[in-house]
XYZ file of C-alpha atoms in Angstrom:
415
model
C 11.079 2.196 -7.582
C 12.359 0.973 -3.959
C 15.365 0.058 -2.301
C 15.742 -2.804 0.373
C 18.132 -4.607 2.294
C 18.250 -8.343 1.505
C 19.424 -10.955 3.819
C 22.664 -10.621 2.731
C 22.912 -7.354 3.694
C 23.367 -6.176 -0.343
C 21.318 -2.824 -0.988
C 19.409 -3.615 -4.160
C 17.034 -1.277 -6.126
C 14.155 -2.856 -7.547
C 12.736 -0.465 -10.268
C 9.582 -1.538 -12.610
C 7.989 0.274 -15.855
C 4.432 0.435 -17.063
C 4.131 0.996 -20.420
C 1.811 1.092 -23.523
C 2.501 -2.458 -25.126
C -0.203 -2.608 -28.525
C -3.783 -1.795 -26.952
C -3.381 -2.009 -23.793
C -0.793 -1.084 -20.603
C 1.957 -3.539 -19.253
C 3.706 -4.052 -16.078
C 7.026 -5.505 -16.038
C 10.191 -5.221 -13.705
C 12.506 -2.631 -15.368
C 15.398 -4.080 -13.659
C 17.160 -4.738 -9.928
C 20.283 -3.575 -9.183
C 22.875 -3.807 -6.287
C 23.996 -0.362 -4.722
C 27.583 -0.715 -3.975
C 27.937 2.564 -2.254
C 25.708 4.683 -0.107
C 22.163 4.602 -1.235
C 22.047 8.563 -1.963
C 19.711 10.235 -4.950
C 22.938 10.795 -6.978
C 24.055 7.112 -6.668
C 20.023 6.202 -7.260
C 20.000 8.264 -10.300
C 23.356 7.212 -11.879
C 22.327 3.450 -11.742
C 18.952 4.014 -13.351
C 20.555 6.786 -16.143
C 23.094 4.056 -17.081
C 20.471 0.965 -17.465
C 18.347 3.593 -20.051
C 21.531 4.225 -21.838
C 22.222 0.803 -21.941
C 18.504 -0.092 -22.833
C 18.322 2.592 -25.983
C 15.504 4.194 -23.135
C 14.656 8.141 -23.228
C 14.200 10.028 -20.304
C 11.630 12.322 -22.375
C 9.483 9.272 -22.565
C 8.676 8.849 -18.528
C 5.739 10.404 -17.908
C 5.485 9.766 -13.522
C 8.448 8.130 -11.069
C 6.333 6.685 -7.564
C 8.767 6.202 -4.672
C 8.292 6.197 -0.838
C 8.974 9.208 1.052
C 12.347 8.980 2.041
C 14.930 11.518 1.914
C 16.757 10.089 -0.948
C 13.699 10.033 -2.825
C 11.298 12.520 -2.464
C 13.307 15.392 -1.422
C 12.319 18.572 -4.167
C 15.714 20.190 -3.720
C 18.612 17.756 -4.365
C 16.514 14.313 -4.053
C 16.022 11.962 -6.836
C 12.979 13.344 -7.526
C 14.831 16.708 -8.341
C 17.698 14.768 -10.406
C 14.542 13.172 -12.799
C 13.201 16.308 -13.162
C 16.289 17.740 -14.427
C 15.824 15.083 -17.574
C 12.417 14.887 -18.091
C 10.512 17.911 -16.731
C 7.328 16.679 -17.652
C 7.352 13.348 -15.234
C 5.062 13.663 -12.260
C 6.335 12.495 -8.867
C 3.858 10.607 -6.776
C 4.669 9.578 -3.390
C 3.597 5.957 -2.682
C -0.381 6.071 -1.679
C 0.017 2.493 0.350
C 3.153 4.558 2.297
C 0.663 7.564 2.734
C -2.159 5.483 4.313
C 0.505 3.954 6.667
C 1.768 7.060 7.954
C -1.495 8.740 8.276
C -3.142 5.944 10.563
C 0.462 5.584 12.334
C 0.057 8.393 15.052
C -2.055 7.196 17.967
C -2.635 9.659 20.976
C -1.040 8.712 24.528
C -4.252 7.047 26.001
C -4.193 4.659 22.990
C -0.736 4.630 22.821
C -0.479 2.886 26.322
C -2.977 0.468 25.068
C -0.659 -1.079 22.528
C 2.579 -0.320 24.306
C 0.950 -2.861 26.903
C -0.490 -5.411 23.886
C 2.963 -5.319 22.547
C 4.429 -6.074 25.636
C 1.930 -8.768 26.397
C 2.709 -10.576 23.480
C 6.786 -9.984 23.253
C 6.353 -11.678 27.309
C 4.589 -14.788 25.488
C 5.966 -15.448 22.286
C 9.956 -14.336 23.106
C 9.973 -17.229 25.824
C 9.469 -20.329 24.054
C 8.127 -22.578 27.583
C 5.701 -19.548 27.967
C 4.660 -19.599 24.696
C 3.971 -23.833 25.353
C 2.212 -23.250 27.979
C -0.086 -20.861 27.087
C -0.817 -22.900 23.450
C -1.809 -25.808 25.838
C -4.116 -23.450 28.283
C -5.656 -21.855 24.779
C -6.434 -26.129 23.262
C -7.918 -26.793 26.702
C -10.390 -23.928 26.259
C -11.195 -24.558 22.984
C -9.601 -21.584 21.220
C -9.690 -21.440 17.940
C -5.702 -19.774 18.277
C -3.371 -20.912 20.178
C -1.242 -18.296 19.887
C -0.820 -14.655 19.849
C 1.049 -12.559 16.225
C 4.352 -10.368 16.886
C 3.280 -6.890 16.061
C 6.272 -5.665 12.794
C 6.407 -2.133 12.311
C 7.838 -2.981 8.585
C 4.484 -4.908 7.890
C 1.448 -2.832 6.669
C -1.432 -5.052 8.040
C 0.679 -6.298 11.012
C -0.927 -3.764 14.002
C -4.800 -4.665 13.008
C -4.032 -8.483 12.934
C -2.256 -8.243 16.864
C -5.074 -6.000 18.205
C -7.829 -8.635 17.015
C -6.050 -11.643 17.957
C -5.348 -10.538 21.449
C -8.761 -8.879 21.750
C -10.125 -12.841 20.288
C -7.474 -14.467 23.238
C -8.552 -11.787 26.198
C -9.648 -14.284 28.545
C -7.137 -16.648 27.835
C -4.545 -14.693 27.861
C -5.872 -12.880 31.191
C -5.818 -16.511 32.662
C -2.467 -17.021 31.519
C -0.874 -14.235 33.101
C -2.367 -14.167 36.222
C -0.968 -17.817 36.813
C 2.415 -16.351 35.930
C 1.875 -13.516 38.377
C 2.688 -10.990 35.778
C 1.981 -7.333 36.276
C 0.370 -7.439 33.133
C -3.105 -9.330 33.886
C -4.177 -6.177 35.189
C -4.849 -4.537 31.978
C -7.328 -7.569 31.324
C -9.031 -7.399 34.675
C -9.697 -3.791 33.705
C -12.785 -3.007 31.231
C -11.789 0.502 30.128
C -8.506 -0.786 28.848
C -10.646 -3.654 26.908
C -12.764 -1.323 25.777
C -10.008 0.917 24.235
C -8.492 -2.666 23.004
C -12.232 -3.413 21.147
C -11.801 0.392 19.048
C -8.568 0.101 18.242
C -9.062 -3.808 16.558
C -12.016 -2.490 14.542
C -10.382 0.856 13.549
C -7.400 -0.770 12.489
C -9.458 -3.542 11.052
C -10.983 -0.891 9.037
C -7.604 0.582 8.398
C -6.522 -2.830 6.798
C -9.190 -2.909 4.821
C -8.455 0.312 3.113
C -5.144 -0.747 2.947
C -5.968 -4.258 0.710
C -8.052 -2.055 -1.504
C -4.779 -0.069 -2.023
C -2.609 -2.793 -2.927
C -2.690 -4.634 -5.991
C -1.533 -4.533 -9.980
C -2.613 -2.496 -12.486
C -4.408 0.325 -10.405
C -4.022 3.621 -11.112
C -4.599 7.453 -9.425
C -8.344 7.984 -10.378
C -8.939 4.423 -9.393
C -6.964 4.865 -5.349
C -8.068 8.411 -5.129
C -11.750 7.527 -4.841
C -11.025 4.605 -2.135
C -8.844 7.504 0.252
C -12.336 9.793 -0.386
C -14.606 6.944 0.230
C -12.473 6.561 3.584
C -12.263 10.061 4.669
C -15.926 10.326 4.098
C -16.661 7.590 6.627
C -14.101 8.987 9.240
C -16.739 12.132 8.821
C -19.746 9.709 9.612
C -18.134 7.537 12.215
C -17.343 10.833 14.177
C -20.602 12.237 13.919
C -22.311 9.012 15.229
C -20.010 8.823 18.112
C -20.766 12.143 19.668
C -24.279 11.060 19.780
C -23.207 8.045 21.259
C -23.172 5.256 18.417
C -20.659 2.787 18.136
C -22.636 0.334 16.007
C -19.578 0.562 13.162
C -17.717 -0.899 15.519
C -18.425 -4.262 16.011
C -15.926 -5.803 18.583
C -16.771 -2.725 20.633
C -20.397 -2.937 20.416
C -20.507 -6.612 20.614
C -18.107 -5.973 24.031
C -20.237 -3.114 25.434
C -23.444 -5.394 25.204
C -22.279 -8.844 26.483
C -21.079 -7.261 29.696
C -23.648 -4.741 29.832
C -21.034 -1.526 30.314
C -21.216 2.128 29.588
C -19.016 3.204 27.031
C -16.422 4.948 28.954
C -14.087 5.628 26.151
C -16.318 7.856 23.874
C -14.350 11.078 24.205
C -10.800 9.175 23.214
C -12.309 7.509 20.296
C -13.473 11.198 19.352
C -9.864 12.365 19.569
C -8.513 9.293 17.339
C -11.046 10.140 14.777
C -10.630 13.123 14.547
C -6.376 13.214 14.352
C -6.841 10.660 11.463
C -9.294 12.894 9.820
C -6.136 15.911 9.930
C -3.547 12.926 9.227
C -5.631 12.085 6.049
C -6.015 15.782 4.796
C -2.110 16.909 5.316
C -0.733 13.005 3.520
C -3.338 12.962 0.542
C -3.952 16.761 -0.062
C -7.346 16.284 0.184
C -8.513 17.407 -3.834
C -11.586 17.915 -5.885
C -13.253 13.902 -6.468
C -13.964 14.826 -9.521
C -11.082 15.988 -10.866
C -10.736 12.575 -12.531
C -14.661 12.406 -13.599
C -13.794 13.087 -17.451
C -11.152 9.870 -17.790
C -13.736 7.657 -15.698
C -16.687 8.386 -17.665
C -16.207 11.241 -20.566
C -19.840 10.372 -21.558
C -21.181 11.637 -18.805
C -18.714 14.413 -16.932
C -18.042 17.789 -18.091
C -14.265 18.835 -19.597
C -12.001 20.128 -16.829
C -11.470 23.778 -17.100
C -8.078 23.804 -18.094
C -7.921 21.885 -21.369
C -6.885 23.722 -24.110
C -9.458 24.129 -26.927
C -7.947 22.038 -29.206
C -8.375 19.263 -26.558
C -11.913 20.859 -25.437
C -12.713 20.647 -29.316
C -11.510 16.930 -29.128
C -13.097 16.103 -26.284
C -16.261 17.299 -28.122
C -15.458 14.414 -30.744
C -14.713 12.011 -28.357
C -18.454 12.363 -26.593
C -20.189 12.738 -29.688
C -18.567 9.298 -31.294
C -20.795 6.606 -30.772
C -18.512 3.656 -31.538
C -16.609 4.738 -28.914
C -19.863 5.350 -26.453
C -20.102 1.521 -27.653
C -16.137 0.219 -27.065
C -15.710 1.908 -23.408
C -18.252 -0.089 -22.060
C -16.619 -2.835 -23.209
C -12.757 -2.204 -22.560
C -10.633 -1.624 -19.337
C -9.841 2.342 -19.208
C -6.434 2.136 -20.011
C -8.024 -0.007 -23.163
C -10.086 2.611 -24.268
C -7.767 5.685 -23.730
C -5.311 4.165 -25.317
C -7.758 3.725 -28.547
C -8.314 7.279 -28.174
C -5.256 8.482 -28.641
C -4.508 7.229 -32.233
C -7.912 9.710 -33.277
C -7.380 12.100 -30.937
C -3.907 12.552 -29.674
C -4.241 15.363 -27.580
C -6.768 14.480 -25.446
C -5.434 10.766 -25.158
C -2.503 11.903 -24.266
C -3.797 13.981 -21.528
C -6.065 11.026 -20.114
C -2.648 8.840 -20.463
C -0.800 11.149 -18.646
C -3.063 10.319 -15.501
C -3.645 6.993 -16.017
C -0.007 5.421 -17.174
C 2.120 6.681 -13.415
C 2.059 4.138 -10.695
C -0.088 5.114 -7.416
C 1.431 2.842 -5.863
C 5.327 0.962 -5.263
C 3.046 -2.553 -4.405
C 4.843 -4.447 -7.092
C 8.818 -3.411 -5.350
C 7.506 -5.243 -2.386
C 6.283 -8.389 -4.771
C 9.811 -8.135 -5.819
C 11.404 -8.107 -2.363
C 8.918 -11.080 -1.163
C 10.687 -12.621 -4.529
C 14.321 -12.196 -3.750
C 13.863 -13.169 -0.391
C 12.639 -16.275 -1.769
C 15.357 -16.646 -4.160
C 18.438 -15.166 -2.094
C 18.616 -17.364 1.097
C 21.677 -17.694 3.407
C 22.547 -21.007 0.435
C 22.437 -18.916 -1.986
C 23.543 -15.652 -0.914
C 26.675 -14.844 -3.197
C 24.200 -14.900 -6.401
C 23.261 -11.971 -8.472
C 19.796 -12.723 -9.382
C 18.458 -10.262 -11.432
C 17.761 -12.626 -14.001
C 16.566 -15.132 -11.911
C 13.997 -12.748 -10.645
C 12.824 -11.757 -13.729
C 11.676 -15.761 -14.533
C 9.774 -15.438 -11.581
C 8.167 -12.589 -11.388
C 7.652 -11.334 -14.969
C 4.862 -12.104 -17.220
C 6.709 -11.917 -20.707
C 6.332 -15.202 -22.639
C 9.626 -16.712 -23.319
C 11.000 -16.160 -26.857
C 12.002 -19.427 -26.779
C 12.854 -19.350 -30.677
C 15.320 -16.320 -30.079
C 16.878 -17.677 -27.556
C 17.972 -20.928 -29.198
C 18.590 -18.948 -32.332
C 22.009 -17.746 -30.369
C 23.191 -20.349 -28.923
C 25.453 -22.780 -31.393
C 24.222 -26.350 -31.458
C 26.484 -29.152 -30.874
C 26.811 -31.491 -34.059
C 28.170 -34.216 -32.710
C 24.435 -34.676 -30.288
């Protein structure tokens, strides 16, 4: 569940349910509703209690609730978080993974920080004057750019930073050109190699940091699945450092590439050690850096040990489960969810174990599908509309029941 600001300025929470839906898990928008007051966890909580009432739902029943990390919602003592837990003790709170990664890689140290302080302000001095802007489109077509223009940086937009960095590092010369002719203070930065260099790192680290990002986002994914792309990550941050104490930046392509074609020393070695090295802590204190194979048994039960802490009724099924070889046969044929879910109705204790892991959302991906969606639907024409229905047609997968729906409505005899 989110909440979000539409263009209307109506405070709307967007909430969505995974559930088990015959063999296999479903996704589906639970419901979006307007806040009419302020957006606190006791306002949050009263508007979701009341659609379950409404909806014949059970609070028992929810097994995980993944929010961001604002106050409202994540707070232990008095959030929303605490309110759920009041009513189903058993759900497990999980703080948005895609938020995590954003707030880890957020912090940059002052020497970098100056570096994109100055890109920003480079490309608010270009694109917020629309001549400027013009001007330096025309000077990019005349030397055969392939842009001709630079990307506001959005603080609100997860890939935004990486996709400025690399555009103005692509547009260096161009836009050094362009600012010299308007005798702005600025062209010094791009007269200066250092501050290029620092540019190159920080488009490939953030390039990277996209990357990891994408691999985040995405339906149907599930804690085992994101865990092992934040430990694949953490584990290069751990190689990347080593190689550049020693002096190797060849991970780094717009640096290297940089470095070589004007034959410079790398100068900036020690402050890409720093950066490293703070996103290595940042990484550790957001994701609670765990055991990898924590999740081993629900990826592959053929071939991990139990955990340590099942019980030994669900050691003793687990035992059944590895020893079955029609089901050796059907998980290498079904999706996870598929096969734990086939599990459970022989062994329900360990099923529901595996389930318990695998059914929470990592992630709160799909509330920003459904804000891209009401921003589509709720324009400044249309801004008086309540469109919970309306987004439901568009985003939900359901197949009509067009035969119900006909079934209520009266026909007219006289057509």
């Amino acid at each position: 569940m989110d909440e979000a600001t539409d263009s209307n300025k109506d405070c709307l929470l967007i909430t969505y349910v995974r559930f088990i839906d015959g063999d296999d898990m479903r996704e589906e928008l639970l419901f979006c509703k307007q806040i009419t007051g302020r957006a606190t966890a006791e306002e949050l909580f009263k508007i979701i209690d009341t659609y379950l009432k409404e909806a014949n739902l059970k609070w028992e029943d929810c097994v995980g609730i993944c929010t961001d990390g604002a106050r409202a919602m994540a707070v232990i003592r008095g959030g929303l978080q605490a309110l759920i837990k009041r009513v189903s003790p058993n759900a497990q709170w999980t703080h948005c993974m895609i938020h995590r990664e954003a707030l880890a890689s957020k912090q940059l140290s002052p020497e970098l920080n100056d570096v994109m302080t100055h890109v920003i302000a480079t490309v608010n001095y270009i694109k917020t004057r629309p001549v400027k802007a013009r001007i330096f489109s025309a000077l990019c077509e005349e030397m055969g750019s392939d842009h001709t223009a630079v990307l506001f940086h959005s603080e609100s937009r997860w890939l935004s930073r990486g996709k400025v960095l690399s555009r103005v590092l692509e547009l260096r010369d161009e836009i050094r050109i362009f600012l010299k002719e308007e005798r702005s203070d600025l062209a010094d930065n791009f007269y200066c190699n250092k501050f290029l260099m620092k540019l190159a790192y920080l488009s490939d680290m953030f390039l990277k940091l996209n990357e990891l990002n994408l691999q985040l986002q995405g339906k149907n994914t599930h804690l085992p699945q994101l865990a092992d792309k934040i430990t694949s990550f953490v584990r290069k941050l751990e190689m990347w450092l080593q190689r550049v104490k020693v002096g190797r930046v060849d991970s780094f392509e717009n640096l290297k590439s940089f470095i070589e074609d004007n034959k410079l020393q790398n100068t900036v070695i020690p402050c890409m050690e720093e950066h490293i090295s703070a996103l290595q802590k940042h990484f550790q204190r957001y994701f609670l850096m765990q055991d990898p194979k924590q999740y081993d048994w629900i990826r592959d039960p053929f071939s991990a040990s139990p955990p340590a802490d099942l019980s030994t009724p669900e050691e003793e099924q687990f035992i059944d489960v590895t020893s079955d070889s029609t089901l050796r046969l059907q998980f290498q044929s079904k999706t996870l969810a598929a096969f734990w879910i086939g599990v459970e109705k022989q062994y329900p204790l360990l099923g529901k174990r595996a389930l318990a892991t695998l059914l929470p959302f990592a992630t709160s991906y799909l509330c920003e599908i459904g804000f891209s969606a009401v921003a589509s639907i709720k324009t400044k024409y249309r801004s008086k509309m309540d469109i919970e229905n309306e987004l439901r047609v568009a985003i939900s997968k359901l197949p009509p029941r067009f035969e119900k729906i006909c079934s209520m409505k009266q026909a007219h005899t006289s057509h």
